[in-house]
Amino acid sequence: MLIRELNELGRRVPLLLALLLQLVASALVMALVLLAVKALHWRPPLLGAALLQGALAASLGRWLGLSPWWLPINLAFVPALLALNAGDLPRWVPLAGFLGLLLLNWNSLGERVPLYLTGRRGERALSDLLRELPADFAFIDLGSGLGGTLCRLARDYPQARFVGVESAPLSFLMSWLRCLPRRNCRIRYGSLWKAELGDFDLVYCFLSPAPMPRLWEKARTQMRRGARLVSNSFEIPGVPAEQVIPLDDWRASRLLVWRPNR
């Protein structure tokens, strides 16, 4: 019963589960250290205990269904805090770093979407798809992150209209400022689920496996006939892509293309 509830927590609010597992792993390692001191008269090194805590938190997270990208975060969280403390940095530095990461990855709380950045090969493949459209096409990026891809594509296609949707506060602010000089590019703050897709010729996303089934239903309901839905790397379960474009990068990424309403 408890395992099922934790799995559900990880599915709905992964950040809370990750923080809970950090606390659980810390308590377990503290108990092991106390046992070693009392029974063996041996005090493990602090760095060793921190690494053990990270490995335990990461393993628990993977076992309970957290996405793979949480693995390095859970593994490095406490060792990183220890390293920062050893460097005699002001106490506000770790807090500022944590808040910055939280504001950049705010999407992971409700939408289960971390910050993924489209690589240059992905941009080139997107640009090739856009070249097939009329010059005044409309493009939307659902979860536009830091806005780099959107801004560069807007520069290359000045007659087209580009829209980004972003709900992580710091990512939104950075991308909004970045796109200000581009008259054909705008960033909207808000959830991707509130974005209307009917005006766009190409809808692009680089999300995570979790929202893809719901996104497919939204695309089928809202997208106009012939418009394309393009996902970076993540499939729609049970819906084969009409076109798959390998990007040949270190992540083995690919663009998957559908026409929800042919």
Short mmCIF file of C-alpha atoms in Angstrom, two decimals:
data_model
loop_
_atom_site.label_atom_id
_atom_site.label_comp_id
_atom_site.label_asym_id
_atom_site.label_seq_id
_atom_site.Cartn_x
_atom_site.Cartn_y
_atom_site.Cartn_z
CA MET A 1 0.00 0.00 0.00
CA LEU A 2 2.75 2.44 0.99
CA ILE A 3 4.77 1.59 -2.14
CA ARG A 4 1.75 2.26 -4.34
CA GLU A 5 1.17 5.63 -2.63
CA LEU A 6 4.82 6.59 -3.08
CA ASN A 7 4.66 5.60 -6.74
CA GLU A 8 1.61 7.82 -7.13
CA LEU A 9 3.39 10.68 -5.37
CA GLY A 10 6.34 10.28 -7.76
CA ARG A 11 3.99 10.31 -10.73
CA ARG A 12 2.11 13.42 -9.58
CA VAL A 13 4.79 15.49 -7.80
CA PRO A 14 8.25 13.95 -8.37
CA LEU A 15 10.08 16.77 -6.59
CA LEU A 16 8.32 15.99 -3.30
CA LEU A 17 9.17 12.31 -3.59
CA ALA A 18 12.80 13.17 -4.35
CA LEU A 19 13.02 15.39 -1.25
CA LEU A 20 11.35 12.72 0.88
CA LEU A 21 13.86 10.12 -0.31
CA GLN A 22 16.73 12.47 0.51
CA LEU A 23 15.45 12.63 4.09
CA VAL A 24 14.91 8.86 4.30
CA ALA A 25 18.37 8.11 2.91
CA SER A 26 19.94 10.64 5.31
CA ALA A 27 18.21 9.03 8.29
CA LEU A 28 19.31 5.53 7.25
CA VAL A 29 22.92 6.55 6.71
CA MET A 30 22.96 8.42 10.03
CA ALA A 31 21.73 5.26 11.74
CA LEU A 32 24.46 3.21 10.05
CA VAL A 33 27.13 5.72 11.09
CA LEU A 34 25.95 5.62 14.72
CA LEU A 35 25.95 1.81 14.62
CA ALA A 36 29.49 1.77 13.23
CA VAL A 37 30.69 4.16 15.94
CA LYS A 38 29.10 2.21 18.81
CA ALA A 39 29.66 -1.37 17.63
CA LEU A 40 32.95 -1.06 15.74
CA HIS A 41 34.42 2.10 17.29
CA TRP A 42 34.92 3.35 13.73
CA ARG A 43 33.69 6.65 12.35
CA PRO A 44 33.21 6.57 8.57
CA PRO A 45 34.61 9.56 6.64
CA LEU A 46 32.07 12.29 6.01
CA LEU A 47 32.49 12.18 2.23
CA GLY A 48 31.99 8.40 2.23
CA ALA A 49 28.78 8.77 4.22
CA ALA A 50 27.57 11.49 1.81
CA LEU A 51 28.28 9.29 -1.22
CA LEU A 52 26.46 6.38 0.41
CA GLN A 53 23.48 8.65 1.14
CA GLY A 54 23.41 9.81 -2.50
CA ALA A 55 23.61 6.27 -3.84
CA LEU A 56 20.81 5.16 -1.53
CA ALA A 57 18.56 8.12 -2.46
CA ALA A 58 19.18 7.54 -6.16
CA SER A 59 18.48 3.81 -5.90
CA LEU A 60 15.26 4.35 -3.94
CA GLY A 61 14.13 6.93 -6.45
CA ARG A 62 14.70 4.63 -9.39
CA TRP A 63 12.96 1.77 -7.60
CA LEU A 64 9.94 3.96 -6.88
CA GLY A 65 9.63 5.06 -10.49
CA LEU A 66 11.30 8.47 -10.65
CA SER A 67 12.46 9.34 -14.17
CA PRO A 68 16.11 8.53 -15.02
CA TRP A 69 17.08 12.21 -15.06
CA TRP A 70 16.46 12.31 -11.27
CA LEU A 71 19.25 9.76 -10.76
CA PRO A 72 22.22 12.18 -10.92
CA ILE A 73 20.31 14.83 -8.92
CA ASN A 74 19.56 12.41 -6.06
CA LEU A 75 23.07 11.01 -6.22
CA ALA A 76 24.88 14.36 -6.08
CA PHE A 77 22.62 16.50 -3.88
CA VAL A 78 24.17 15.87 -0.44
CA PRO A 79 27.78 15.43 -1.71
CA ALA A 80 27.41 18.77 -3.52
CA LEU A 81 26.19 20.48 -0.35
CA LEU A 82 29.14 18.98 1.51
CA ALA A 83 31.57 20.22 -1.14
CA LEU A 84 30.08 23.72 -1.03
CA ASN A 85 30.35 23.79 2.75
CA ALA A 86 33.96 22.62 2.62
CA GLY A 87 34.73 25.50 0.26
CA ASP A 88 33.83 28.01 3.01
CA LEU A 89 31.24 29.69 0.82
CA PRO A 90 28.52 31.95 2.27
CA ARG A 91 25.55 29.99 3.53
CA TRP A 92 23.19 31.66 1.08
CA VAL A 93 25.04 30.15 -1.92
CA PRO A 94 23.58 26.60 -1.63
CA LEU A 95 20.12 28.07 -1.02
CA ALA A 96 20.44 30.33 -4.05
CA GLY A 97 21.61 27.41 -6.17
CA PHE A 98 18.69 25.26 -5.03
CA LEU A 99 16.16 28.05 -5.68
CA GLY A 100 17.65 28.63 -9.12
CA LEU A 101 17.32 24.95 -10.02
CA LEU A 102 13.77 24.93 -8.65
CA LEU A 103 12.72 27.97 -10.69
CA LEU A 104 14.31 26.52 -13.83
CA ASN A 105 12.60 23.14 -13.32
CA TRP A 106 9.29 24.34 -11.88
CA ASN A 107 7.51 22.33 -14.59
CA SER A 108 8.56 19.10 -12.91
CA LEU A 109 6.23 19.83 -9.97
CA GLY A 110 2.90 19.72 -11.77
CA GLU A 111 3.60 18.79 -15.39
CA ARG A 112 6.43 16.29 -14.75
CA VAL A 113 8.54 18.00 -17.40
CA PRO A 114 12.19 18.83 -16.60
CA LEU A 115 14.28 21.39 -18.44
CA TYR A 116 15.47 19.79 -21.68
CA LEU A 117 17.41 21.87 -24.21
CA THR A 118 17.18 21.17 -27.94
CA GLY A 119 20.63 20.59 -29.41
CA ARG A 120 21.92 22.17 -32.60
CA ARG A 121 21.27 19.01 -34.59
CA GLY A 122 17.68 19.09 -33.42
CA GLU A 123 17.44 22.73 -34.49
CA ARG A 124 18.76 21.92 -37.95
CA ALA A 125 16.27 19.07 -38.34
CA LEU A 126 13.45 21.37 -37.21
CA SER A 127 14.61 24.00 -39.66
CA ASP A 128 14.47 21.45 -42.48
CA LEU A 129 10.85 20.66 -41.57
CA LEU A 130 9.97 24.37 -41.44
CA ARG A 131 11.50 24.94 -44.86
CA GLU A 132 8.73 22.79 -46.32
CA LEU A 133 6.02 25.17 -45.02
CA PRO A 134 4.76 28.45 -46.52
CA ALA A 135 6.90 31.46 -45.59
CA ASP A 136 4.28 32.85 -43.18
CA PHE A 137 3.86 29.65 -41.16
CA ALA A 138 3.09 29.66 -37.41
CA PHE A 139 5.20 27.62 -34.96
CA ILE A 140 4.70 26.96 -31.26
CA ASP A 141 7.16 25.42 -28.80
CA LEU A 142 5.40 23.81 -25.83
CA GLY A 143 7.92 24.20 -23.03
CA SER A 144 10.34 26.58 -24.72
CA GLY A 145 12.92 26.48 -21.92
CA LEU A 146 15.58 29.16 -22.24
CA GLY A 147 14.32 30.21 -25.67
CA GLY A 148 17.51 29.64 -27.63
CA THR A 149 16.02 27.38 -30.28
CA LEU A 150 12.96 29.58 -30.69
CA CYS A 151 15.03 32.74 -31.03
CA ARG A 152 17.40 31.30 -33.62
CA LEU A 153 14.58 29.84 -35.72
CA ALA A 154 12.75 33.18 -35.59
CA ARG A 155 15.90 34.85 -36.90
CA ASP A 156 16.14 32.39 -39.79
CA TYR A 157 12.46 32.70 -40.78
CA PRO A 158 11.58 36.40 -40.40
CA GLN A 159 8.20 36.12 -42.17
CA ALA A 160 6.94 33.36 -39.87
CA ARG A 161 5.35 33.65 -36.41
CA PHE A 162 6.98 31.94 -33.43
CA VAL A 163 5.40 31.40 -30.00
CA GLY A 164 6.92 29.78 -26.92
CA VAL A 165 5.01 28.58 -23.86
CA GLU A 166 6.89 28.23 -20.58
CA SER A 167 5.72 27.79 -16.97
CA ALA A 168 9.06 27.71 -15.10
CA PRO A 169 9.44 31.30 -13.81
CA LEU A 170 13.18 31.74 -14.30
CA SER A 171 13.19 29.99 -17.68
CA PHE A 172 10.30 32.20 -18.80
CA LEU A 173 12.04 35.40 -17.73
CA MET A 174 15.30 34.47 -19.47
CA SER A 175 13.59 33.39 -22.69
CA TRP A 176 11.24 36.41 -22.68
CA LEU A 177 14.20 38.79 -22.46
CA ARG A 178 16.08 36.81 -25.09
CA CYS A 179 13.27 37.00 -27.63
CA LEU A 180 12.40 40.66 -27.09
CA PRO A 181 14.50 41.85 -30.08
CA ARG A 182 12.65 39.43 -32.41
CA ARG A 183 9.41 41.01 -33.59
CA ASN A 184 8.16 37.65 -34.88
CA CYS A 185 8.80 35.77 -31.62
CA ARG A 186 6.84 35.91 -28.36
CA ILE A 187 7.02 33.94 -25.11
CA ARG A 188 3.87 33.28 -23.08
CA TYR A 189 3.93 32.41 -19.41
CA GLY A 190 1.64 29.55 -18.47
CA SER A 191 0.88 25.87 -18.73
CA LEU A 192 1.17 24.11 -22.06
CA TRP A 193 -2.29 22.64 -21.38
CA LYS A 194 -3.84 26.11 -21.68
CA ALA A 195 -2.22 26.82 -25.05
CA GLU A 196 -4.57 26.69 -28.05
CA LEU A 197 -2.99 24.78 -30.93
CA GLY A 198 -5.45 25.47 -33.72
CA ASP A 199 -3.53 28.40 -35.25
CA PHE A 200 -0.22 26.63 -35.73
CA ASP A 201 1.28 24.75 -38.65
CA LEU A 202 3.87 22.98 -36.50
CA VAL A 203 3.69 22.19 -32.78
CA TYR A 204 7.03 21.26 -31.22
CA CYS A 205 7.76 19.79 -27.79
CA PHE A 206 10.64 18.30 -25.83
CA LEU A 207 8.85 17.12 -22.70
CA SER A 208 9.02 13.70 -21.01
CA PRO A 209 7.14 10.41 -21.38
CA ALA A 210 4.54 11.36 -18.75
CA PRO A 211 2.49 14.01 -20.63
CA MET A 212 2.65 12.49 -24.12
CA PRO A 213 -0.67 10.55 -24.08
CA ARG A 214 -2.56 13.61 -22.86
CA LEU A 215 -0.76 15.81 -25.39
CA TRP A 216 -1.87 13.49 -28.19
CA GLU A 217 -5.49 13.89 -27.18
CA LYS A 218 -5.08 17.65 -27.00
CA ALA A 219 -3.44 17.70 -30.45
CA ARG A 220 -6.19 15.57 -32.00
CA THR A 221 -8.83 17.88 -30.55
CA GLN A 222 -7.24 21.24 -31.38
CA MET A 223 -4.78 20.99 -34.26
CA ARG A 224 -6.02 21.78 -37.74
CA ARG A 225 -5.93 19.37 -40.64
CA GLY A 226 -2.43 18.69 -41.97
CA ALA A 227 -0.58 20.45 -39.13
CA ARG A 228 2.37 18.56 -37.67
CA LEU A 229 3.15 17.59 -34.11
CA VAL A 230 6.89 17.09 -33.55
CA SER A 231 8.31 15.54 -30.38
CA ASN A 232 11.98 15.45 -29.55
CA SER A 233 12.82 11.88 -28.42
CA PHE A 234 9.60 10.99 -26.59
CA GLU A 235 7.01 8.73 -28.22
CA ILE A 236 3.26 8.69 -27.98
CA PRO A 237 2.37 5.23 -26.63
CA GLY A 238 0.52 3.16 -29.20
CA VAL A 239 0.75 5.79 -31.95
CA PRO A 240 3.56 5.12 -34.47
CA ALA A 241 5.21 8.27 -35.80
CA GLU A 242 4.70 9.01 -39.50
CA GLN A 243 8.30 10.16 -39.74
CA VAL A 244 11.34 9.55 -37.55
CA ILE A 245 14.41 11.76 -37.99
CA PRO A 246 17.55 10.49 -36.20
CA LEU A 247 19.73 13.28 -34.84
CA ASP A 248 22.86 11.15 -34.34
CA ASP A 249 23.85 12.85 -31.09
CA TRP A 250 25.20 11.41 -27.84
CA ARG A 251 21.66 10.93 -26.49
CA ALA A 252 20.53 9.00 -29.59
CA SER A 253 17.84 11.66 -29.96
CA ARG A 254 15.34 11.77 -32.78
CA LEU A 255 12.45 13.87 -33.94
CA LEU A 256 9.12 12.06 -34.19
CA VAL A 257 6.52 13.58 -36.49
CA TRP A 258 2.75 13.03 -36.57
CA ARG A 259 -0.20 14.66 -38.33
CA PRO A 260 -2.95 14.21 -35.70
CA ASN A 261 -5.63 15.30 -38.18
CA ARG A 262 -4.69 14.29 -41.68
#
